[in-house]
Amino acid sequence: MSIENSCVRLDEGRWNPKNREVLEKLIEKYRNTNSCAVFDWDNTSIQGDTQLNLFIYQIENLVYKLNPEKFNEIIRKNVPINDFKERYRNLDGEILNVTKLANDIYKDYIFLYENYISDKKLSLKEIRNTEEFKDFRAKMHFLHNALPGNFSEELACLWEFYLLSGMTKDEVKNLAKETIDTKLGEAIGDVIVESSRILTGEAGVVKGIYDNGLRIRSEMANLYHELKKNGIDVYVISASMQELIEVFATDKSYGYNLDEDKIYAMRLRVSADDVLIDEFNEEYAFTQKEGKSETIERFIRDKYEGKGPILVGGDALGDESMLTKFRDTEVILIMKREGKLDNLVNDERALIQYRNFKTGLLDPKNY
């Protein structure tokens, strides 16, 4: 069926025209057939990483519900104490490890806790101008970057999530809303921060780097609306935390308008009074790599007579399993990032959608 004769209409937006045409034909083919589509969230449905930006926002605003002793325990939790690899050095060339960094971060956190987090003796502006805050910020980012580079993505993910323990689910959702609203208004791109040259501590002076900012992808929101309008259910499977993605994907102020019961992301255990605990909830899959396919197998396929998703979208190695596993998947939408999923670009099912790395906007060209 030609686009002209189809009742399916995606906004032209910034889609590559071929990709838009293929997606429209796919929706037309499977409309009202008890089918589903599955998408990654970070850098696929949106530009940027929701979890990373929440980590950044927590540091910038010192939003923690952990006393110093518990914070000290969490920043070391499950992290091997051996020295990092060669490239993880301070500015004097010394190779670091978690012990040196965590000792300094803990000392900084005691000051920040006593003067702002638990008792607002100083204003946020005043606390951000302290040497303790500068040191804390840079060393937290350095350690955060070192964990996946030296150990595993799984360890790094959980380390990041555990910093939210002590909060209720509602508190995490409120924090998510604050983070998203703030980071949508900030510039996107790398930010470099340097630790204190006065409070050098055991780790010395380090530089931390992070990728700041979020952007809504209107073309993806429109795709989800068109899928749903034509009876095709839309699911999100993300390696960010459940509460964060629920807010971004379902809050109408962001325009995606997805269903909360179709969001599958990382979950921590909760106490009887709904407070997050620093333990992964093993009732659900670890939603990275094969864990994304496992989630489809365990929670989604049975709703569609055992069929896999007709369309899967992703941007990185963590999505490859769900992009390629299911024989029912007719189209895989790759939101292309440099050096990511290069092995799939020649898959006959693949639609390669580029984006402008400076603006985060989709790029209609086919490079």
mmCIF file of C-alpha atoms in Angstrom:
data_model
loop_
_atom_site.group_PDB
_atom_site.id
_atom_site.type_symbol
_atom_site.label_atom_id
_atom_site.label_comp_id
_atom_site.label_asym_id
_atom_site.label_seq_id
_atom_site.Cartn_x
_atom_site.Cartn_y
_atom_site.Cartn_z
ATOM 1 C CA MET A 1 0.000 0.000 0.000
ATOM 2 C CA SER A 2 1.406 3.414 -0.875
ATOM 3 C CA ILE A 3 1.696 6.172 1.692
ATOM 4 C CA GLU A 4 -0.851 8.176 -0.281
ATOM 5 C CA ASN A 5 -3.499 5.478 0.227
ATOM 6 C CA SER A 6 -2.637 4.726 3.833
ATOM 7 C CA CYS A 7 -4.480 6.194 6.807
ATOM 8 C CA VAL A 8 -1.259 6.083 8.847
ATOM 9 C CA ARG A 9 0.491 9.432 9.001
ATOM 10 C CA LEU A 10 3.714 10.179 10.844
ATOM 11 C CA ASP A 11 4.727 13.812 11.122
ATOM 12 C CA GLU A 12 7.466 14.550 8.597
ATOM 13 C CA GLY A 13 9.618 16.066 11.318
ATOM 14 C CA ARG A 14 13.294 15.370 10.830
ATOM 15 C CA TRP A 15 12.929 11.713 9.864
ATOM 16 C CA ASN A 16 14.999 10.281 7.096
ATOM 17 C CA PRO A 17 12.199 10.068 4.465
ATOM 18 C CA LYS A 18 12.829 6.364 3.753
ATOM 19 C CA ASN A 19 12.633 5.509 7.445
ATOM 20 C CA ARG A 20 9.372 7.378 7.842
ATOM 21 C CA GLU A 21 7.883 5.565 4.854
ATOM 22 C CA VAL A 22 8.912 2.131 6.143
ATOM 23 C CA LEU A 23 7.499 2.871 9.593
ATOM 24 C CA GLU A 24 4.193 4.050 8.170
ATOM 25 C CA LYS A 25 3.857 0.901 6.060
ATOM 26 C CA LEU A 26 4.711 -1.279 9.072
ATOM 27 C CA ILE A 27 2.025 0.379 11.192
ATOM 28 C CA GLU A 28 -0.500 0.006 8.380
ATOM 29 C CA LYS A 29 0.356 -3.687 8.019
ATOM 30 C CA TYR A 30 -0.017 -4.526 11.705
ATOM 31 C CA ARG A 31 -2.755 -2.138 12.802
ATOM 32 C CA ASN A 32 -5.255 -3.788 15.162
ATOM 33 C CA THR A 33 -3.536 -7.218 14.963
ATOM 34 C CA ASN A 34 -2.676 -7.602 18.670
ATOM 35 C CA SER A 35 0.949 -6.597 18.077
ATOM 36 C CA CYS A 36 3.503 -4.602 20.019
ATOM 37 C CA ALA A 37 6.627 -2.488 19.577
ATOM 38 C CA VAL A 38 9.466 -2.131 22.089
ATOM 39 C CA PHE A 39 11.902 0.762 22.516
ATOM 40 C CA ASP A 40 14.880 1.711 24.598
ATOM 41 C CA TRP A 41 14.564 5.083 26.336
ATOM 42 C CA ASP A 42 17.878 6.908 26.831
ATOM 43 C CA ASN A 43 19.386 8.190 23.565
ATOM 44 C CA THR A 44 16.608 6.420 21.652
ATOM 45 C CA SER A 45 13.276 7.855 22.771
ATOM 46 C CA ILE A 46 15.050 10.980 24.006
ATOM 47 C CA GLN A 47 18.429 12.627 23.578
ATOM 48 C CA GLY A 48 20.599 12.073 26.617
ATOM 49 C CA ASP A 49 20.720 9.690 29.569
ATOM 50 C CA THR A 50 18.021 10.162 32.205
ATOM 51 C CA GLN A 51 19.819 8.253 34.949
ATOM 52 C CA LEU A 52 23.104 10.055 34.377
ATOM 53 C CA ASN A 53 21.372 13.421 34.503
ATOM 54 C CA LEU A 54 19.676 12.502 37.762
ATOM 55 C CA PHE A 55 23.109 11.521 39.151
ATOM 56 C CA ILE A 56 24.413 14.937 38.030
ATOM 57 C CA TYR A 57 21.406 16.734 39.542
ATOM 58 C CA GLN A 58 21.805 14.910 42.853
ATOM 59 C CA ILE A 59 25.386 16.125 43.095
ATOM 60 C CA GLU A 60 24.610 19.690 42.001
ATOM 61 C CA ASN A 61 21.787 20.005 44.531
ATOM 62 C CA LEU A 62 22.984 17.554 47.205
ATOM 63 C CA VAL A 63 19.707 15.632 47.203
ATOM 64 C CA TYR A 64 20.487 12.600 49.364
ATOM 65 C CA LYS A 65 18.628 10.804 52.155
ATOM 66 C CA LEU A 66 21.735 9.022 53.475
ATOM 67 C CA ASN A 67 23.642 9.778 56.655
ATOM 68 C CA PRO A 68 27.449 9.952 56.223
ATOM 69 C CA GLU A 69 28.058 6.399 57.450
ATOM 70 C CA LYS A 70 25.520 4.890 55.018
ATOM 71 C CA PHE A 71 26.777 7.081 52.183
ATOM 72 C CA ASN A 72 30.325 5.911 52.873
ATOM 73 C CA GLU A 73 29.158 2.294 52.767
ATOM 74 C CA ILE A 74 27.304 2.731 49.473
ATOM 75 C CA ILE A 75 30.094 4.441 47.520
ATOM 76 C CA ARG A 76 32.330 1.435 48.268
ATOM 77 C CA LYS A 77 29.677 -1.259 47.931
ATOM 78 C CA ASN A 78 30.851 -4.216 45.811
ATOM 79 C CA VAL A 79 33.688 -2.161 44.296
ATOM 80 C CA PRO A 80 37.031 -4.044 44.172
ATOM 81 C CA ILE A 81 39.828 -2.216 45.973
ATOM 82 C CA ASN A 82 42.582 -2.912 43.440
ATOM 83 C CA ASP A 83 44.125 -0.041 41.475
ATOM 84 C CA PHE A 84 42.312 1.211 38.387
ATOM 85 C CA LYS A 85 43.684 0.877 34.871
ATOM 86 C CA GLU A 86 46.453 3.126 33.566
ATOM 87 C CA ARG A 87 44.241 5.870 32.186
ATOM 88 C CA TYR A 88 42.510 6.529 35.509
ATOM 89 C CA ARG A 89 45.122 8.848 37.031
ATOM 90 C CA ASN A 90 45.016 12.075 38.971
ATOM 91 C CA LEU A 91 46.604 15.241 37.549
ATOM 92 C CA ASP A 92 49.959 14.277 39.085
ATOM 93 C CA GLY A 93 49.935 10.986 37.180
ATOM 94 C CA GLU A 94 49.113 8.740 40.126
ATOM 95 C CA ILE A 95 46.861 5.757 39.404
ATOM 96 C CA LEU A 96 43.850 5.756 41.720
ATOM 97 C CA ASN A 97 41.517 3.237 43.345
ATOM 98 C CA VAL A 98 38.174 3.301 45.099
ATOM 99 C CA THR A 99 39.701 3.549 48.582
ATOM 100 C CA LYS A 100 41.559 6.793 47.922
ATOM 101 C CA LEU A 101 38.624 8.394 46.174
ATOM 102 C CA ALA A 102 35.988 7.183 48.633
ATOM 103 C CA ASN A 103 38.015 8.350 51.641
ATOM 104 C CA ASP A 104 38.104 11.874 50.202
ATOM 105 C CA ILE A 105 34.455 11.819 49.118
ATOM 106 C CA TYR A 106 33.381 10.635 52.575
ATOM 107 C CA LYS A 107 35.215 13.505 54.299
ATOM 108 C CA ASP A 108 33.642 15.992 51.906
ATOM 109 C CA TYR A 109 30.202 14.469 52.426
ATOM 110 C CA ILE A 110 30.420 14.838 56.226
ATOM 111 C CA PHE A 111 30.929 18.591 55.780
ATOM 112 C CA LEU A 112 28.170 18.851 53.164
ATOM 113 C CA TYR A 113 25.785 16.804 55.309
ATOM 114 C CA GLU A 114 26.352 18.871 58.434
ATOM 115 C CA ASN A 115 26.176 22.233 56.669
ATOM 116 C CA TYR A 116 23.484 21.681 54.044
ATOM 117 C CA ILE A 117 21.948 18.222 53.586
ATOM 118 C CA SER A 118 20.707 17.710 57.152
ATOM 119 C CA ASP A 119 20.882 21.287 58.434
ATOM 120 C CA LYS A 120 20.741 24.264 56.069
ATOM 121 C CA LYS A 121 23.436 26.274 57.826
ATOM 122 C CA LEU A 122 24.557 27.456 54.395
ATOM 123 C CA SER A 123 22.487 28.246 51.308
ATOM 124 C CA LEU A 124 22.870 26.115 48.180
ATOM 125 C CA LYS A 125 24.804 28.937 46.526
ATOM 126 C CA GLU A 126 27.138 29.182 49.521
ATOM 127 C CA ILE A 127 27.690 25.426 49.781
ATOM 128 C CA ARG A 128 28.514 25.193 46.062
ATOM 129 C CA ASN A 129 31.307 27.718 46.586
ATOM 130 C CA THR A 130 33.039 25.620 49.241
ATOM 131 C CA GLU A 131 36.169 23.605 48.533
ATOM 132 C CA GLU A 132 34.403 20.543 49.953
ATOM 133 C CA PHE A 133 31.663 20.765 47.319
ATOM 134 C CA LYS A 134 34.135 21.246 44.458
ATOM 135 C CA ASP A 135 36.121 18.248 45.660
ATOM 136 C CA PHE A 136 33.021 16.111 46.175
ATOM 137 C CA ARG A 137 31.593 16.907 42.741
ATOM 138 C CA ALA A 138 34.720 16.133 40.729
ATOM 139 C CA LYS A 139 35.659 12.994 42.645
ATOM 140 C CA MET A 140 32.133 11.591 42.449
ATOM 141 C CA HIS A 141 32.205 12.027 38.677
ATOM 142 C CA PHE A 142 35.706 10.554 38.410
ATOM 143 C CA LEU A 143 34.698 7.497 40.415
ATOM 144 C CA HIS A 144 31.428 7.159 38.494
ATOM 145 C CA ASN A 145 33.343 7.090 35.191
ATOM 146 C CA ALA A 146 35.972 4.687 36.513
ATOM 147 C CA LEU A 147 33.540 1.948 37.567
ATOM 148 C CA PRO A 148 32.352 0.739 34.122
ATOM 149 C CA GLY A 149 35.824 1.331 32.684
ATOM 150 C CA ASN A 150 37.459 -0.945 35.253
ATOM 151 C CA PHE A 151 34.827 -3.404 36.362
ATOM 152 C CA SER A 152 31.382 -3.890 34.812
ATOM 153 C CA GLU A 153 28.361 -1.968 33.587
ATOM 154 C CA GLU A 154 26.226 -3.917 36.054
ATOM 155 C CA LEU A 155 28.310 -2.820 39.034
ATOM 156 C CA ALA A 156 28.323 0.785 37.794
ATOM 157 C CA CYS A 157 24.540 0.829 37.307
ATOM 158 C CA LEU A 158 23.786 -0.505 40.758
ATOM 159 C CA TRP A 159 26.289 1.869 42.385
ATOM 160 C CA GLU A 160 24.438 4.775 40.791
ATOM 161 C CA PHE A 161 20.999 3.458 41.823
ATOM 162 C CA TYR A 162 22.021 2.829 45.435
ATOM 163 C CA LEU A 163 22.599 6.565 45.901
ATOM 164 C CA LEU A 164 18.789 6.895 45.754
ATOM 165 C CA SER A 165 18.235 4.492 48.628
ATOM 166 C CA GLY A 166 16.577 5.968 51.685
ATOM 167 C CA MET A 167 14.028 7.774 49.507
ATOM 168 C CA THR A 168 10.452 6.705 48.986
ATOM 169 C CA LYS A 169 9.256 5.953 45.461
ATOM 170 C CA ASP A 170 7.332 9.230 45.463
ATOM 171 C CA GLU A 171 10.438 11.142 46.515
ATOM 172 C CA VAL A 172 12.395 9.565 43.655
ATOM 173 C CA LYS A 173 9.632 10.498 41.213
ATOM 174 C CA ASN A 174 9.625 14.086 42.488
ATOM 175 C CA LEU A 175 13.399 14.169 42.080
ATOM 176 C CA ALA A 176 13.034 12.760 38.569
ATOM 177 C CA LYS A 177 10.582 15.529 37.672
ATOM 178 C CA GLU A 178 12.913 18.211 39.029
ATOM 179 C CA THR A 179 15.844 16.696 37.148
ATOM 180 C CA ILE A 180 14.064 16.387 33.802
ATOM 181 C CA ASP A 181 12.605 19.895 33.967
ATOM 182 C CA THR A 182 16.023 21.356 34.814
ATOM 183 C CA LYS A 183 18.093 19.373 32.334
ATOM 184 C CA LEU A 184 15.717 19.999 29.432
ATOM 185 C CA GLY A 185 16.586 23.668 29.827
ATOM 186 C CA GLU A 186 20.358 23.300 30.007
ATOM 187 C CA ALA A 187 22.959 23.034 27.268
ATOM 188 C CA ILE A 188 23.800 19.527 26.100
ATOM 189 C CA GLY A 189 27.375 18.309 25.877
ATOM 190 C CA ASP A 190 30.402 17.461 27.973
ATOM 191 C CA VAL A 191 31.166 19.345 31.185
ATOM 192 C CA ILE A 192 34.556 19.090 32.908
ATOM 193 C CA VAL A 193 34.960 19.764 36.623
ATOM 194 C CA GLU A 194 38.152 19.845 38.679
ATOM 195 C CA SER A 195 38.489 18.896 42.326
ATOM 196 C CA SER A 196 39.858 21.155 45.035
ATOM 197 C CA ARG A 197 43.528 22.120 44.861
ATOM 198 C CA ILE A 198 43.357 22.937 48.567
ATOM 199 C CA LEU A 199 41.659 19.770 49.893
ATOM 200 C CA THR A 200 43.722 17.369 47.786
ATOM 201 C CA GLY A 201 43.273 14.425 50.181
ATOM 202 C CA GLU A 202 44.440 10.912 49.306
ATOM 203 C CA ALA A 203 43.369 10.982 45.653
ATOM 204 C CA GLY A 204 44.991 14.306 44.813
ATOM 205 C CA VAL A 205 43.550 16.612 42.185
ATOM 206 C CA VAL A 206 41.327 14.989 39.562
ATOM 207 C CA LYS A 207 39.135 16.053 36.668
ATOM 208 C CA GLY A 208 35.657 14.622 36.241
ATOM 209 C CA ILE A 209 33.703 14.733 32.999
ATOM 210 C CA TYR A 210 30.019 14.180 32.312
ATOM 211 C CA ASP A 211 27.552 14.479 29.423
ATOM 212 C CA ASN A 212 24.961 16.996 30.555
ATOM 213 C CA GLY A 213 21.460 17.720 29.342
ATOM 214 C CA LEU A 214 18.294 16.105 27.999
ATOM 215 C CA ARG A 215 16.105 16.715 24.959
ATOM 216 C CA ILE A 216 12.656 15.468 23.976
ATOM 217 C CA ARG A 217 12.469 13.732 20.598
ATOM 218 C CA SER A 218 9.169 14.843 19.121
ATOM 219 C CA GLU A 219 9.431 12.402 16.218
ATOM 220 C CA MET A 220 9.612 9.467 18.614
ATOM 221 C CA ALA A 221 6.673 10.741 20.672
ATOM 222 C CA ASN A 222 4.670 11.050 17.452
ATOM 223 C CA LEU A 223 5.673 7.521 16.408
ATOM 224 C CA TYR A 224 4.429 6.165 19.738
ATOM 225 C CA HIS A 225 1.139 8.049 19.392
ATOM 226 C CA GLU A 226 0.617 6.683 15.872
ATOM 227 C CA LEU A 227 1.407 3.119 16.938
ATOM 228 C CA LYS A 228 -1.068 3.318 19.816
ATOM 229 C CA LYS A 229 -3.723 5.003 17.678
ATOM 230 C CA ASN A 230 -3.533 2.023 15.312
ATOM 231 C CA GLY A 231 -3.845 -0.614 18.033
ATOM 232 C CA ILE A 232 -0.144 -1.465 18.403
ATOM 233 C CA ASP A 233 1.001 -1.441 22.035
ATOM 234 C CA VAL A 234 4.180 0.480 22.884
ATOM 235 C CA TYR A 235 6.616 -0.722 25.547
ATOM 236 C CA VAL A 236 9.791 0.819 26.948
ATOM 237 C CA ILE A 237 12.617 -1.311 28.326
ATOM 238 C CA SER A 238 15.329 0.803 29.912
ATOM 239 C CA ALA A 239 18.489 0.393 31.957
ATOM 240 C CA SER A 240 17.597 3.512 33.948
ATOM 241 C CA MET A 241 15.479 3.213 37.080
ATOM 242 C CA GLN A 242 11.787 2.400 36.908
ATOM 243 C CA GLU A 243 10.568 5.505 38.720
ATOM 244 C CA LEU A 244 12.567 7.861 36.476
ATOM 245 C CA ILE A 245 11.330 6.392 33.219
ATOM 246 C CA GLU A 246 7.748 6.238 34.469
ATOM 247 C CA VAL A 247 7.848 10.003 35.012
ATOM 248 C CA PHE A 248 9.465 10.879 31.676
ATOM 249 C CA ALA A 249 7.390 8.448 29.604
ATOM 250 C CA THR A 250 3.965 9.006 31.170
ATOM 251 C CA ASP A 251 3.841 12.616 32.445
ATOM 252 C CA LYS A 252 1.821 14.548 29.857
ATOM 253 C CA SER A 253 4.073 17.596 30.169
ATOM 254 C CA TYR A 254 6.707 15.697 28.147
ATOM 255 C CA GLY A 255 4.338 14.544 25.427
ATOM 256 C CA TYR A 256 5.095 10.816 25.145
ATOM 257 C CA ASN A 257 1.933 9.795 27.010
ATOM 258 C CA LEU A 258 2.839 6.127 27.408
ATOM 259 C CA ASP A 259 1.201 3.691 29.816
ATOM 260 C CA GLU A 260 2.874 3.096 33.177
ATOM 261 C CA ASP A 261 2.173 -0.641 33.049
ATOM 262 C CA LYS A 262 4.192 -0.888 29.819
ATOM 263 C CA ILE A 263 7.417 0.506 31.313
ATOM 264 C CA TYR A 264 10.088 -2.014 32.341
ATOM 265 C CA ALA A 265 13.252 -0.639 33.880
ATOM 266 C CA MET A 266 15.642 -1.251 36.768
ATOM 267 C CA ARG A 267 14.113 -1.720 40.185
ATOM 268 C CA LEU A 268 15.482 -1.614 43.702
ATOM 269 C CA ARG A 269 13.871 -3.478 46.547
ATOM 270 C CA VAL A 270 11.616 -1.445 48.807
ATOM 271 C CA SER A 271 10.883 -1.679 52.499
ATOM 272 C CA ALA A 272 7.435 -2.173 53.992
ATOM 273 C CA ASP A 273 7.033 1.611 54.204
ATOM 274 C CA ASP A 274 7.917 2.065 50.509
ATOM 275 C CA VAL A 275 11.506 3.231 51.022
ATOM 276 C CA LEU A 276 14.120 2.137 48.475
ATOM 277 C CA ILE A 277 16.786 -0.241 49.759
ATOM 278 C CA ASP A 278 20.310 -0.577 48.331
ATOM 279 C CA GLU A 279 19.560 -4.014 46.857
ATOM 280 C CA PHE A 280 18.478 -4.937 43.333
ATOM 281 C CA ASN A 281 14.958 -6.373 43.012
ATOM 282 C CA GLU A 282 15.667 -9.779 41.493
ATOM 283 C CA GLU A 283 11.999 -10.442 40.757
ATOM 284 C CA TYR A 284 12.714 -8.549 37.535
ATOM 285 C CA ALA A 285 15.430 -8.943 34.926
ATOM 286 C CA PHE A 286 18.503 -6.721 34.914
ATOM 287 C CA THR A 287 17.373 -4.668 31.914
ATOM 288 C CA GLN A 288 20.630 -4.488 30.013
ATOM 289 C CA LYS A 289 21.718 -6.669 27.069
ATOM 290 C CA GLU A 290 20.135 -10.147 27.371
ATOM 291 C CA GLY A 291 18.051 -8.870 30.270
ATOM 292 C CA LYS A 292 16.036 -6.767 27.835
ATOM 293 C CA SER A 293 15.158 -9.847 25.773
ATOM 294 C CA GLU A 294 14.421 -11.751 28.974
ATOM 295 C CA THR A 295 11.957 -9.024 29.955
ATOM 296 C CA ILE A 296 10.130 -9.428 26.638
ATOM 297 C CA GLU A 297 10.057 -13.205 27.131
ATOM 298 C CA ARG A 298 8.834 -13.071 30.725
ATOM 299 C CA PHE A 299 6.423 -10.151 30.753
ATOM 300 C CA ILE A 300 5.355 -9.210 27.221
ATOM 301 C CA ARG A 301 5.189 -12.053 24.658
ATOM 302 C CA ASP A 302 2.379 -13.987 26.311
ATOM 303 C CA LYS A 303 0.070 -10.996 25.825
ATOM 304 C CA TYR A 304 0.533 -11.325 22.050
ATOM 305 C CA GLU A 305 0.020 -15.057 21.517
ATOM 306 C CA GLY A 306 3.733 -15.694 21.946
ATOM 307 C CA LYS A 307 4.755 -13.251 19.228
ATOM 308 C CA GLY A 308 7.777 -11.020 19.592
ATOM 309 C CA PRO A 309 7.606 -7.279 18.886
ATOM 310 C CA ILE A 310 7.128 -6.211 15.261
ATOM 311 C CA LEU A 311 9.374 -3.176 15.802
ATOM 312 C CA VAL A 312 12.275 -2.649 18.197
ATOM 313 C CA GLY A 313 14.266 0.564 18.647
ATOM 314 C CA GLY A 314 17.646 1.095 20.296
ATOM 315 C CA ASP A 315 20.973 2.900 20.098
ATOM 316 C CA ALA A 316 23.730 0.869 21.787
ATOM 317 C CA LEU A 317 25.181 -2.516 22.682
ATOM 318 C CA GLY A 318 22.817 -2.834 25.622
ATOM 319 C CA ASP A 319 19.934 -3.007 23.120
ATOM 320 C CA GLU A 320 21.457 -5.460 20.639
ATOM 321 C CA SER A 321 19.895 -8.578 22.128
ATOM 322 C CA MET A 322 16.324 -7.303 21.959
ATOM 323 C CA LEU A 323 16.943 -5.763 18.535
ATOM 324 C CA THR A 324 17.990 -9.076 17.007
ATOM 325 C CA LYS A 325 16.509 -11.922 19.055
ATOM 326 C CA PHE A 326 12.903 -12.214 17.897
ATOM 327 C CA ARG A 327 12.020 -13.665 14.495
ATOM 328 C CA ASP A 328 8.735 -11.708 14.507
ATOM 329 C CA THR A 329 10.624 -8.407 14.520
ATOM 330 C CA GLU A 330 10.172 -6.969 11.045
ATOM 331 C CA VAL A 331 11.940 -3.631 11.553
ATOM 332 C CA ILE A 332 14.790 -2.605 13.859
ATOM 333 C CA LEU A 333 15.132 1.140 14.293
ATOM 334 C CA ILE A 334 18.715 2.134 15.136
ATOM 335 C CA MET A 335 19.151 5.665 16.461
ATOM 336 C CA LYS A 336 22.733 5.830 15.260
ATOM 337 C CA ARG A 337 25.558 6.958 17.495
ATOM 338 C CA GLU A 338 29.181 6.967 16.445
ATOM 339 C CA GLY A 339 30.798 3.582 17.066
ATOM 340 C CA LYS A 340 27.554 2.002 18.313
ATOM 341 C CA LEU A 341 25.809 -0.982 16.680
ATOM 342 C CA ASP A 342 27.998 -0.775 13.566
ATOM 343 C CA ASN A 343 27.564 -4.548 13.199
ATOM 344 C CA LEU A 344 23.826 -4.119 12.573
ATOM 345 C CA VAL A 345 23.825 -1.416 9.912
ATOM 346 C CA ASN A 346 23.694 -3.989 7.110
ATOM 347 C CA ASP A 347 20.899 -6.045 8.661
ATOM 348 C CA GLU A 348 18.120 -6.094 6.070
ATOM 349 C CA ARG A 349 15.596 -5.134 8.769
ATOM 350 C CA ALA A 350 17.566 -2.102 9.976
ATOM 351 C CA LEU A 351 16.505 1.508 9.614
ATOM 352 C CA ILE A 352 19.491 3.748 10.377
ATOM 353 C CA GLN A 353 18.369 7.100 11.755
ATOM 354 C CA TYR A 354 21.162 9.625 12.344
ATOM 355 C CA ARG A 355 21.079 12.570 14.709
ATOM 356 C CA ASN A 356 23.019 15.806 15.127
ATOM 357 C CA PHE A 357 25.324 15.273 18.093
ATOM 358 C CA LYS A 358 25.511 19.011 18.856
ATOM 359 C CA THR A 359 21.768 19.637 18.991
ATOM 360 C CA GLY A 360 20.400 16.173 19.721
ATOM 361 C CA LEU A 361 17.909 16.627 16.873
ATOM 362 C CA LEU A 362 17.292 13.903 14.312
ATOM 363 C CA ASP A 363 19.170 14.316 11.024
ATOM 364 C CA PRO A 364 17.133 13.539 7.883
ATOM 365 C CA LYS A 365 20.240 12.777 5.796
ATOM 366 C CA ASN A 366 21.368 9.226 5.020
ATOM 367 C CA TYR A 367 25.152 9.265 5.391
#
